[in-house]
PDB file of C-alpha atoms in Angstrom:
ATOM      1  CA  SER A   1       0.019   0.531   0.152  1.00  0.00           C
ATOM      2  CA  GLN A   2       1.284   3.109  -0.780  1.00  0.00           C
ATOM      3  CA  GLN A   3       2.151   4.919   2.695  1.00  0.00           C
ATOM      4  CA  GLY A   4       2.827   8.602   0.530  1.00  0.00           C
ATOM      5  CA  GLU A   5      -0.028  10.637  -0.384  1.00  0.00           C
ATOM      6  CA  GLU A   6       1.329  13.992  -3.314  1.00  0.00           C
ATOM      7  CA  ASP A   7      -0.853  16.776  -3.563  1.00  0.00           C
ATOM      8  CA  PRO A   8      -1.046  18.167  -6.757  1.00  0.00           C
ATOM      9  CA  GLN A   9      -1.317  15.379  -8.645  1.00  0.00           C
ATOM     10  CA  ALA A  10       0.348  17.828 -11.475  1.00  0.00           C
ATOM     11  CA  LEU A  11       1.308  21.023 -10.996  1.00  0.00           C
ATOM     12  CA  SER A  12       2.369  23.769 -14.489  1.00  0.00           C
ATOM     13  CA  ILE A  13       4.097  26.938 -13.652  1.00  0.00           C
ATOM     14  CA  GLN A  14       6.305  29.060 -15.708  1.00  0.00           C
ATOM     15  CA  GLU A  15      10.102  29.405 -15.906  1.00  0.00           C
ATOM     16  CA  GLY A  16      10.987  31.804 -12.168  1.00  0.00           C
ATOM     17  CA  GLU A  17       8.388  30.977 -10.274  1.00  0.00           C
ATOM     18  CA  ASN A  18       8.814  28.747  -7.585  1.00  0.00           C
ATOM     19  CA  ALA A  19       6.955  25.349  -7.772  1.00  0.00           C
ATOM     20  CA  THR A  20       5.751  23.903  -3.986  1.00  0.00           C
ATOM     21  CA  MET A  21       4.619  20.439  -3.829  1.00  0.00           C
ATOM     22  CA  ASN A  22       2.409  18.537  -0.530  1.00  0.00           C
ATOM     23  CA  CYS A  23       3.297  15.283   0.683  1.00  0.00           C
ATOM     24  CA  SER A  24       1.099  13.550   3.429  1.00  0.00           C
ATOM     25  CA  TYR A  25       1.171  10.321   4.940  1.00  0.00           C
ATOM     26  CA  LYS A  26       0.122   8.207   7.770  1.00  0.00           C
ATOM     27  CA  THR A  27       2.725   6.641  10.161  1.00  0.00           C
ATOM     28  CA  SER A  28       4.503   7.465  12.153  1.00  0.00           C
ATOM     29  CA  ILE A  29       8.356   8.000   9.510  1.00  0.00           C
ATOM     30  CA  ASN A  30      11.940   7.836  10.532  1.00  0.00           C
ATOM     31  CA  ASN A  31      12.406   9.625   7.178  1.00  0.00           C
ATOM     32  CA  LEU A  32      10.990  11.333   4.548  1.00  0.00           C
ATOM     33  CA  GLN A  33      13.064  11.691   1.203  1.00  0.00           C
ATOM     34  CA  TRP A  34      12.198  13.126  -1.695  1.00  0.00           C
ATOM     35  CA  TYR A  35      12.912  11.445  -5.752  1.00  0.00           C
ATOM     36  CA  ARG A  36      12.732  13.695  -9.099  1.00  0.00           C
ATOM     37  CA  GLN A  37      12.025  11.668 -11.688  1.00  0.00           C
ATOM     38  CA  ASN A  38      12.052  12.443 -15.797  1.00  0.00           C
ATOM     39  CA  SER A  39      10.469  11.087 -18.324  1.00  0.00           C
ATOM     40  CA  GLY A  40      11.318   7.504 -18.534  1.00  0.00           C
ATOM     41  CA  ARG A  41      14.523   7.438 -16.410  1.00  0.00           C
ATOM     42  CA  GLY A  42      15.771   6.461 -12.396  1.00  0.00           C
ATOM     43  CA  LEU A  43      14.717   7.709  -9.912  1.00  0.00           C
ATOM     44  CA  VAL A  44      17.606  10.822  -8.497  1.00  0.00           C
ATOM     45  CA  HIS A  45      17.342  11.027  -4.319  1.00  0.00           C
ATOM     46  CA  LEU A  46      17.237  14.137  -3.167  1.00  0.00           C
ATOM     47  CA  ILE A  47      17.042  14.763  -0.215  1.00  0.00           C
ATOM     48  CA  LEU A  48      15.872  13.401   2.989  1.00  0.00           C
ATOM     49  CA  ILE A  49      14.834  14.897   6.504  1.00  0.00           C
ATOM     50  CA  ARG A  50      14.417  12.821   9.171  1.00  0.00           C
ATOM     51  CA  SER A  51      11.868  12.413  11.601  1.00  0.00           C
ATOM     52  CA  ASN A  52      13.731  14.859  14.043  1.00  0.00           C
ATOM     53  CA  GLU A  53      14.279  18.001  11.538  1.00  0.00           C
ATOM     54  CA  ARG A  54      12.276  20.235  10.487  1.00  0.00           C
ATOM     55  CA  GLU A  55      13.424  21.719   7.317  1.00  0.00           C
ATOM     56  CA  LYS A  56      16.028  21.470   5.294  1.00  0.00           C
ATOM     57  CA  HIS A  57      17.705  23.166   2.657  1.00  0.00           C
ATOM     58  CA  SER A  58      19.772  21.644  -0.972  1.00  0.00           C
ATOM     59  CA  GLY A  59      20.576  24.757  -3.094  1.00  0.00           C
ATOM     60  CA  ARG A  60      16.699  25.531  -4.968  1.00  0.00           C
ATOM     61  CA  LEU A  61      15.361  23.097  -2.446  1.00  0.00           C
ATOM     62  CA  ARG A  62      14.095  23.466   0.505  1.00  0.00           C
ATOM     63  CA  VAL A  63      11.647  20.710   2.252  1.00  0.00           C
ATOM     64  CA  THR A  64       9.884  20.722   5.449  1.00  0.00           C
ATOM     65  CA  LEU A  65       8.170  18.509   7.722  1.00  0.00           C
ATOM     66  CA  ASP A  66       6.178  17.965  10.272  1.00  0.00           C
ATOM     67  CA  THR A  67       5.422  14.816  11.539  1.00  0.00           C
ATOM     68  CA  SER A  68       2.504  16.451  13.525  1.00  0.00           C
ATOM     69  CA  LYS A  69       0.053  16.848  10.875  1.00  0.00           C
ATOM     70  CA  LYS A  70       2.697  13.877   9.111  1.00  0.00           C
ATOM     71  CA  SER A  71       3.839  15.980   6.366  1.00  0.00           C
ATOM     72  CA  SER A  72       6.220  17.271   3.912  1.00  0.00           C
ATOM     73  CA  SER A  73       6.337  20.529   1.209  1.00  0.00           C
ATOM     74  CA  LEU A  74       9.453  20.601  -1.257  1.00  0.00           C
ATOM     75  CA  LEU A  75      10.011  23.722  -2.564  1.00  0.00           C
ATOM     76  CA  ILE A  76      11.494  24.777  -5.795  1.00  0.00           C
ATOM     77  CA  THR A  77      12.309  27.785  -6.541  1.00  0.00           C
ATOM     78  CA  ALA A  78      13.058  30.195  -9.296  1.00  0.00           C
ATOM     79  CA  SER A  79      12.144  27.061 -11.254  1.00  0.00           C
ATOM     80  CA  ARG A  80      13.989  25.737 -15.147  1.00  0.00           C
ATOM     81  CA  ALA A  81      12.469  24.838 -17.858  1.00  0.00           C
ATOM     82  CA  ALA A  82      15.147  21.513 -16.670  1.00  0.00           C
ATOM     83  CA  ASP A  83      12.848  20.656 -13.349  1.00  0.00           C
ATOM     84  CA  THR A  84      10.357  19.515 -15.322  1.00  0.00           C
ATOM     85  CA  ALA A  85       9.983  16.201 -14.079  1.00  0.00           C
ATOM     86  CA  SER A  86       7.871  13.512 -11.746  1.00  0.00           C
ATOM     87  CA  TYR A  87       8.606  14.550  -7.737  1.00  0.00           C
ATOM     88  CA  PHE A  88       8.150  11.207  -5.198  1.00  0.00           C
ATOM     89  CA  CYS A  89       8.279  11.963  -1.518  1.00  0.00           C
ATOM     90  CA  ALA A  90       9.081   7.715  -0.287  1.00  0.00           C
ATOM     91  CA  THR A  91       8.789   7.374   3.922  1.00  0.00           C
ATOM     92  CA  ILE A  92      10.536   4.492   5.618  1.00  0.00           C
ATOM     93  CA  ASN A  93       8.642   3.006   8.395  1.00  0.00           C
ATOM     94  CA  SER A  94      10.023   3.227  11.830  1.00  0.00           C
ATOM     95  CA  GLY A  95       9.602   0.489  14.057  1.00  0.00           C
ATOM     96  CA  GLY A  96      10.003  -3.645  12.950  1.00  0.00           C
ATOM     97  CA  SER A  97      12.970  -4.363  10.885  1.00  0.00           C
ATOM     98  CA  ASN A  98      11.790  -4.152   7.489  1.00  0.00           C
ATOM     99  CA  TYR A  99      12.694  -1.542   6.398  1.00  0.00           C
ATOM    100  CA  LYS A 100      11.056  -0.735   3.413  1.00  0.00           C
ATOM    101  CA  LEU A 101      11.111   2.853   1.177  1.00  0.00           C
ATOM    102  CA  THR A 102       7.230   3.424   0.028  1.00  0.00           C
ATOM    103  CA  PHE A 103       7.002   6.526  -2.453  1.00  0.00           C
ATOM    104  CA  GLY A 104       3.169   7.826  -3.271  1.00  0.00           C
ATOM    105  CA  LYS A 105       1.860   8.877  -6.295  1.00  0.00           C
ATOM    106  CA  GLY A 106       4.459  11.730  -7.474  1.00  0.00           C
ATOM    107  CA  THR A 107       3.794  14.807  -8.550  1.00  0.00           C
ATOM    108  CA  LEU A 108       3.969  16.198 -11.672  1.00  0.00           C
ATOM    109  CA  LEU A 109       5.683  18.857 -12.541  1.00  0.00           C
ATOM    110  CA  THR A 110       5.592  21.176 -16.019  1.00  0.00           C
ATOM    111  CA  VAL A 111       8.318  24.506 -16.217  1.00  0.00           C
ATOM    112  CA  ASN A 112       6.834  26.339 -18.768  1.00  0.00           C
ATOM    113  CA  PRO A 113       9.892  28.022 -20.781  1.00  0.00           C
TER     114      PRO A 113
ATOM    115  CA  ASP B   1      30.836   7.700  -8.185  1.00  0.00           C
ATOM    116  CA  THR B   2      26.777   6.509  -7.931  1.00  0.00           C
ATOM    117  CA  GLU B   3      26.465   5.338 -10.270  1.00  0.00           C
ATOM    118  CA  VAL B   4      23.850   1.357 -10.148  1.00  0.00           C
ATOM    119  CA  THR B   5      24.300   0.395 -14.020  1.00  0.00           C
ATOM    120  CA  GLN B   6      21.694  -1.992 -15.793  1.00  0.00           C
ATOM    121  CA  THR B   7      21.131  -3.639 -19.043  1.00  0.00           C
ATOM    122  CA  PRO B   8      19.744  -4.001 -20.713  1.00  0.00           C
ATOM    123  CA  LYS B   9      17.728  -0.656 -21.212  1.00  0.00           C
ATOM    124  CA  HIS B  10      15.095  -1.785 -23.121  1.00  0.00           C
ATOM    125  CA  LEU B  11      13.403  -5.195 -23.673  1.00  0.00           C
ATOM    126  CA  VAL B  12      11.102  -6.991 -26.031  1.00  0.00           C
ATOM    127  CA  MET B  13       9.624 -11.222 -24.843  1.00  0.00           C
ATOM    128  CA  GLY B  14       7.584 -13.270 -25.532  1.00  0.00           C
ATOM    129  CA  MET B  15       6.366 -15.261 -22.900  1.00  0.00           C
ATOM    130  CA  THR B  16       7.297 -18.630 -23.311  1.00  0.00           C
ATOM    131  CA  ASN B  17      11.268 -16.700 -23.040  1.00  0.00           C
ATOM    132  CA  LYS B  18      13.958 -17.338 -20.506  1.00  0.00           C
ATOM    133  CA  LYS B  19      15.532 -13.407 -20.151  1.00  0.00           C
ATOM    134  CA  SER B  20      18.114 -11.681 -17.649  1.00  0.00           C
ATOM    135  CA  LEU B  21      17.824  -7.957 -16.113  1.00  0.00           C
ATOM    136  CA  LYS B  22      21.179  -7.164 -14.953  1.00  0.00           C
ATOM    137  CA  CYS B  23      22.093  -4.545 -12.322  1.00  0.00           C
ATOM    138  CA  GLU B  24      25.587  -3.426 -10.793  1.00  0.00           C
ATOM    139  CA  GLN B  25      27.551  -0.746  -8.817  1.00  0.00           C
ATOM    140  CA  HIS B  26      30.575  -0.370  -7.925  1.00  0.00           C
ATOM    141  CA  MET B  27      30.368   2.119  -4.215  1.00  0.00           C
ATOM    142  CA  GLY B  28      30.241  -1.167  -1.838  1.00  0.00           C
ATOM    143  CA  HIS B  29      26.807  -0.472  -1.033  1.00  0.00           C
ATOM    144  CA  ARG B  30      25.612  -4.305   1.015  1.00  0.00           C
ATOM    145  CA  ALA B  31      22.052  -3.469  -0.133  1.00  0.00           C
ATOM    146  CA  MET B  32      20.031  -3.966  -2.916  1.00  0.00           C
ATOM    147  CA  TYR B  33      16.705  -3.488  -4.457  1.00  0.00           C
ATOM    148  CA  TRP B  34      14.580  -4.526  -7.449  1.00  0.00           C
ATOM    149  CA  TYR B  35      11.885  -2.344  -7.931  1.00  0.00           C
ATOM    150  CA  LYS B  36       8.604  -2.562 -10.520  1.00  0.00           C
ATOM    151  CA  GLN B  37       6.919   0.835 -11.974  1.00  0.00           C
ATOM    152  CA  LYS B  38       4.034   0.474 -14.544  1.00  0.00           C
ATOM    153  CA  ALA B  39       3.318   4.390 -16.412  1.00  0.00           C
ATOM    154  CA  LYS B  40       2.443   7.073 -13.958  1.00  0.00           C
ATOM    155  CA  LYS B  41       2.296   4.865 -11.267  1.00  0.00           C
ATOM    156  CA  PRO B  42       5.224   5.227  -8.547  1.00  0.00           C
ATOM    157  CA  PRO B  43       7.619   2.197  -7.498  1.00  0.00           C
ATOM    158  CA  GLU B  44       6.852  -0.845  -6.125  1.00  0.00           C
ATOM    159  CA  LEU B  45       9.477  -2.995  -3.612  1.00  0.00           C
ATOM    160  CA  MET B  46      10.188  -6.349  -4.739  1.00  0.00           C
ATOM    161  CA  PHE B  47      12.769  -7.640  -3.583  1.00  0.00           C
ATOM    162  CA  VAL B  48      15.261  -6.319  -0.848  1.00  0.00           C
ATOM    163  CA  TYR B  49      19.596  -7.990  -0.249  1.00  0.00           C
ATOM    164  CA  SER B  50      21.603  -7.476   2.386  1.00  0.00           C
ATOM    165  CA  TYR B  51      24.967  -8.901   2.470  1.00  0.00           C
ATOM    166  CA  GLU B  52      23.808 -10.777  -1.167  1.00  0.00           C
ATOM    167  CA  LYS B  53      21.168 -12.920   1.147  1.00  0.00           C
ATOM    168  CA  LEU B  54      17.311 -11.842   0.702  1.00  0.00           C
ATOM    169  CA  SER B  55      15.647 -10.541   2.993  1.00  0.00           C
ATOM    170  CA  ILE B  56      11.573  -9.156   1.424  1.00  0.00           C
ATOM    171  CA  ASN B  57      10.249 -10.770  -0.932  1.00  0.00           C
ATOM    172  CA  GLU B  58       6.948  -8.325  -1.733  1.00  0.00           C
ATOM    173  CA  SER B  59       4.685 -11.947  -2.730  1.00  0.00           C
ATOM    174  CA  VAL B  60       6.223 -11.610  -6.381  1.00  0.00           C
ATOM    175  CA  PRO B  61       5.716 -13.674  -8.560  1.00  0.00           C
ATOM    176  CA  SER B  62       7.646 -17.244  -8.766  1.00  0.00           C
ATOM    177  CA  ARG B  63       7.924 -16.028 -12.621  1.00  0.00           C
ATOM    178  CA  PHE B  64      10.091 -13.468 -11.927  1.00  0.00           C
ATOM    179  CA  SER B  65      13.986 -14.808  -9.884  1.00  0.00           C
ATOM    180  CA  PRO B  66      15.970 -12.642  -7.977  1.00  0.00           C
ATOM    181  CA  GLU B  67      19.933 -13.539  -7.810  1.00  0.00           C
ATOM    182  CA  CYS B  68      22.471 -11.460  -6.039  1.00  0.00           C
ATOM    183  CA  PRO B  69      25.869 -13.918  -7.620  1.00  0.00           C
ATOM    184  CA  ASN B  70      28.439 -10.644  -4.958  1.00  0.00           C
ATOM    185  CA  SER B  71      27.808  -7.662  -3.557  1.00  0.00           C
ATOM    186  CA  SER B  72      28.122  -5.980  -6.724  1.00  0.00           C
ATOM    187  CA  LEU B  73      25.609  -8.347  -8.461  1.00  0.00           C
ATOM    188  CA  LEU B  74      21.961  -7.804  -8.601  1.00  0.00           C
ATOM    189  CA  ASN B  75      20.234 -10.119 -11.472  1.00  0.00           C
ATOM    190  CA  LEU B  76      16.347 -11.053 -12.106  1.00  0.00           C
ATOM    191  CA  HIS B  77      15.760 -13.941 -13.930  1.00  0.00           C
ATOM    192  CA  LEU B  78      11.993 -14.175 -15.938  1.00  0.00           C
ATOM    193  CA  HIS B  79      10.596 -16.673 -17.327  1.00  0.00           C
ATOM    194  CA  ALA B  80       6.659 -16.881 -18.687  1.00  0.00           C
ATOM    195  CA  LEU B  81       6.489 -13.877 -18.043  1.00  0.00           C
ATOM    196  CA  GLN B  82       2.499 -11.556 -18.943  1.00  0.00           C
ATOM    197  CA  PRO B  83       1.890  -8.779 -20.613  1.00  0.00           C
ATOM    198  CA  GLU B  84       1.078  -7.387 -17.429  1.00  0.00           C
ATOM    199  CA  ASP B  85       3.898  -7.522 -16.609  1.00  0.00           C
ATOM    200  CA  SER B  86       5.408  -4.968 -18.957  1.00  0.00           C
ATOM    201  CA  ALA B  87       6.923  -1.931 -16.853  1.00  0.00           C
ATOM    202  CA  LEU B  88       9.929  -0.291 -15.976  1.00  0.00           C
ATOM    203  CA  TYR B  89      12.291  -2.609 -14.038  1.00  0.00           C
ATOM    204  CA  LEU B  90      14.566  -0.315 -10.940  1.00  0.00           C
ATOM    205  CA  CYS B  91      17.385  -1.637  -9.953  1.00  0.00           C
ATOM    206  CA  ALA B  92      18.981   0.387  -6.593  1.00  0.00           C
ATOM    207  CA  SER B  93      21.624  -0.096  -4.177  1.00  0.00           C
ATOM    208  CA  SER B  94      22.004   1.249  -0.398  1.00  0.00           C
ATOM    209  CA  GLN B  95      25.121   1.515   1.465  1.00  0.00           C
ATOM    210  CA  GLY B  96      23.527  -1.052   3.975  1.00  0.00           C
ATOM    211  CA  TRP B  97      20.165  -1.809   5.391  1.00  0.00           C
ATOM    212  CA  THR B  98      18.358  -0.127   7.525  1.00  0.00           C
ATOM    213  CA  VAL B  99      17.084   3.307   7.952  1.00  0.00           C
ATOM    214  CA  GLY B 100      18.744   6.651   7.052  1.00  0.00           C
ATOM    215  CA  ASN B 101      20.715   5.503   3.597  1.00  0.00           C
ATOM    216  CA  THR B 102      20.203   6.998   0.358  1.00  0.00           C
ATOM    217  CA  ILE B 103      18.923   4.644  -2.023  1.00  0.00           C
ATOM    218  CA  TYR B 104      20.582   5.092  -5.382  1.00  0.00           C
ATOM    219  CA  PHE B 105      18.753   4.085  -8.012  1.00  0.00           C
ATOM    220  CA  GLY B 106      19.837   2.639 -11.804  1.00  0.00           C
ATOM    221  CA  GLU B 107      18.509   4.074 -15.327  1.00  0.00           C
ATOM    222  CA  GLY B 108      15.912   1.175 -15.613  1.00  0.00           C
ATOM    223  CA  SER B 109      15.309  -1.682 -18.152  1.00  0.00           C
ATOM    224  CA  TRP B 110      12.609  -0.889 -19.847  1.00  0.00           C
ATOM    225  CA  LEU B 111      10.193  -4.715 -20.934  1.00  0.00           C
ATOM    226  CA  THR B 112       7.744  -5.725 -23.341  1.00  0.00           C
ATOM    227  CA  VAL B 113       6.426  -8.606 -22.880  1.00  0.00           C
ATOM    228  CA  VAL B 114       4.488  -9.528 -25.706  1.00  0.00           C
TER     229      VAL B 114
END
């Protein structure tokens, strides 16, 4: 079953604008990761945020995590056409010994030049 | 070098064929994974190998048979597949099979079953 649910499912913006994608999950997690996937390609790891962290930055990416609301957001600032891709959040549940990375349904981001 | 290499990139096979997908990493990672991804869907975990031993099989049909010959290689043997098995098969690896490890993915192998 899918753990994360991204919102929106699709997002279209103009180059230079900021893009915000949200992810909600259902059970307690140890960490949450964001991945990017260009059409028909493999997944590229973007950022990992641990459950005891609230915010993390990497270049033009900003990720927040609110464990009380079981939600995370990915902000891409000053977007570029090359940012066009699907973005997935993925979680690893806390507890137990089966560390399975479970993906949400993804947000398809289109950045128009 | 964070690279997971998968071959072939594209594979077309008949329902009676036997073929294999191959995955290689030279990052010294001790955990390797197979994921399956259908069009417009998220990846779904199939198998996890940790230290060359199968740790998770997500109730995958026996027509998919994984093999980990050594710590750098992971194969997925395919036999008697169905058209609905057509998908992108992604291999991944991580330092270890523990919480907090970044998982690195290959570019995938596109499989079409005819």
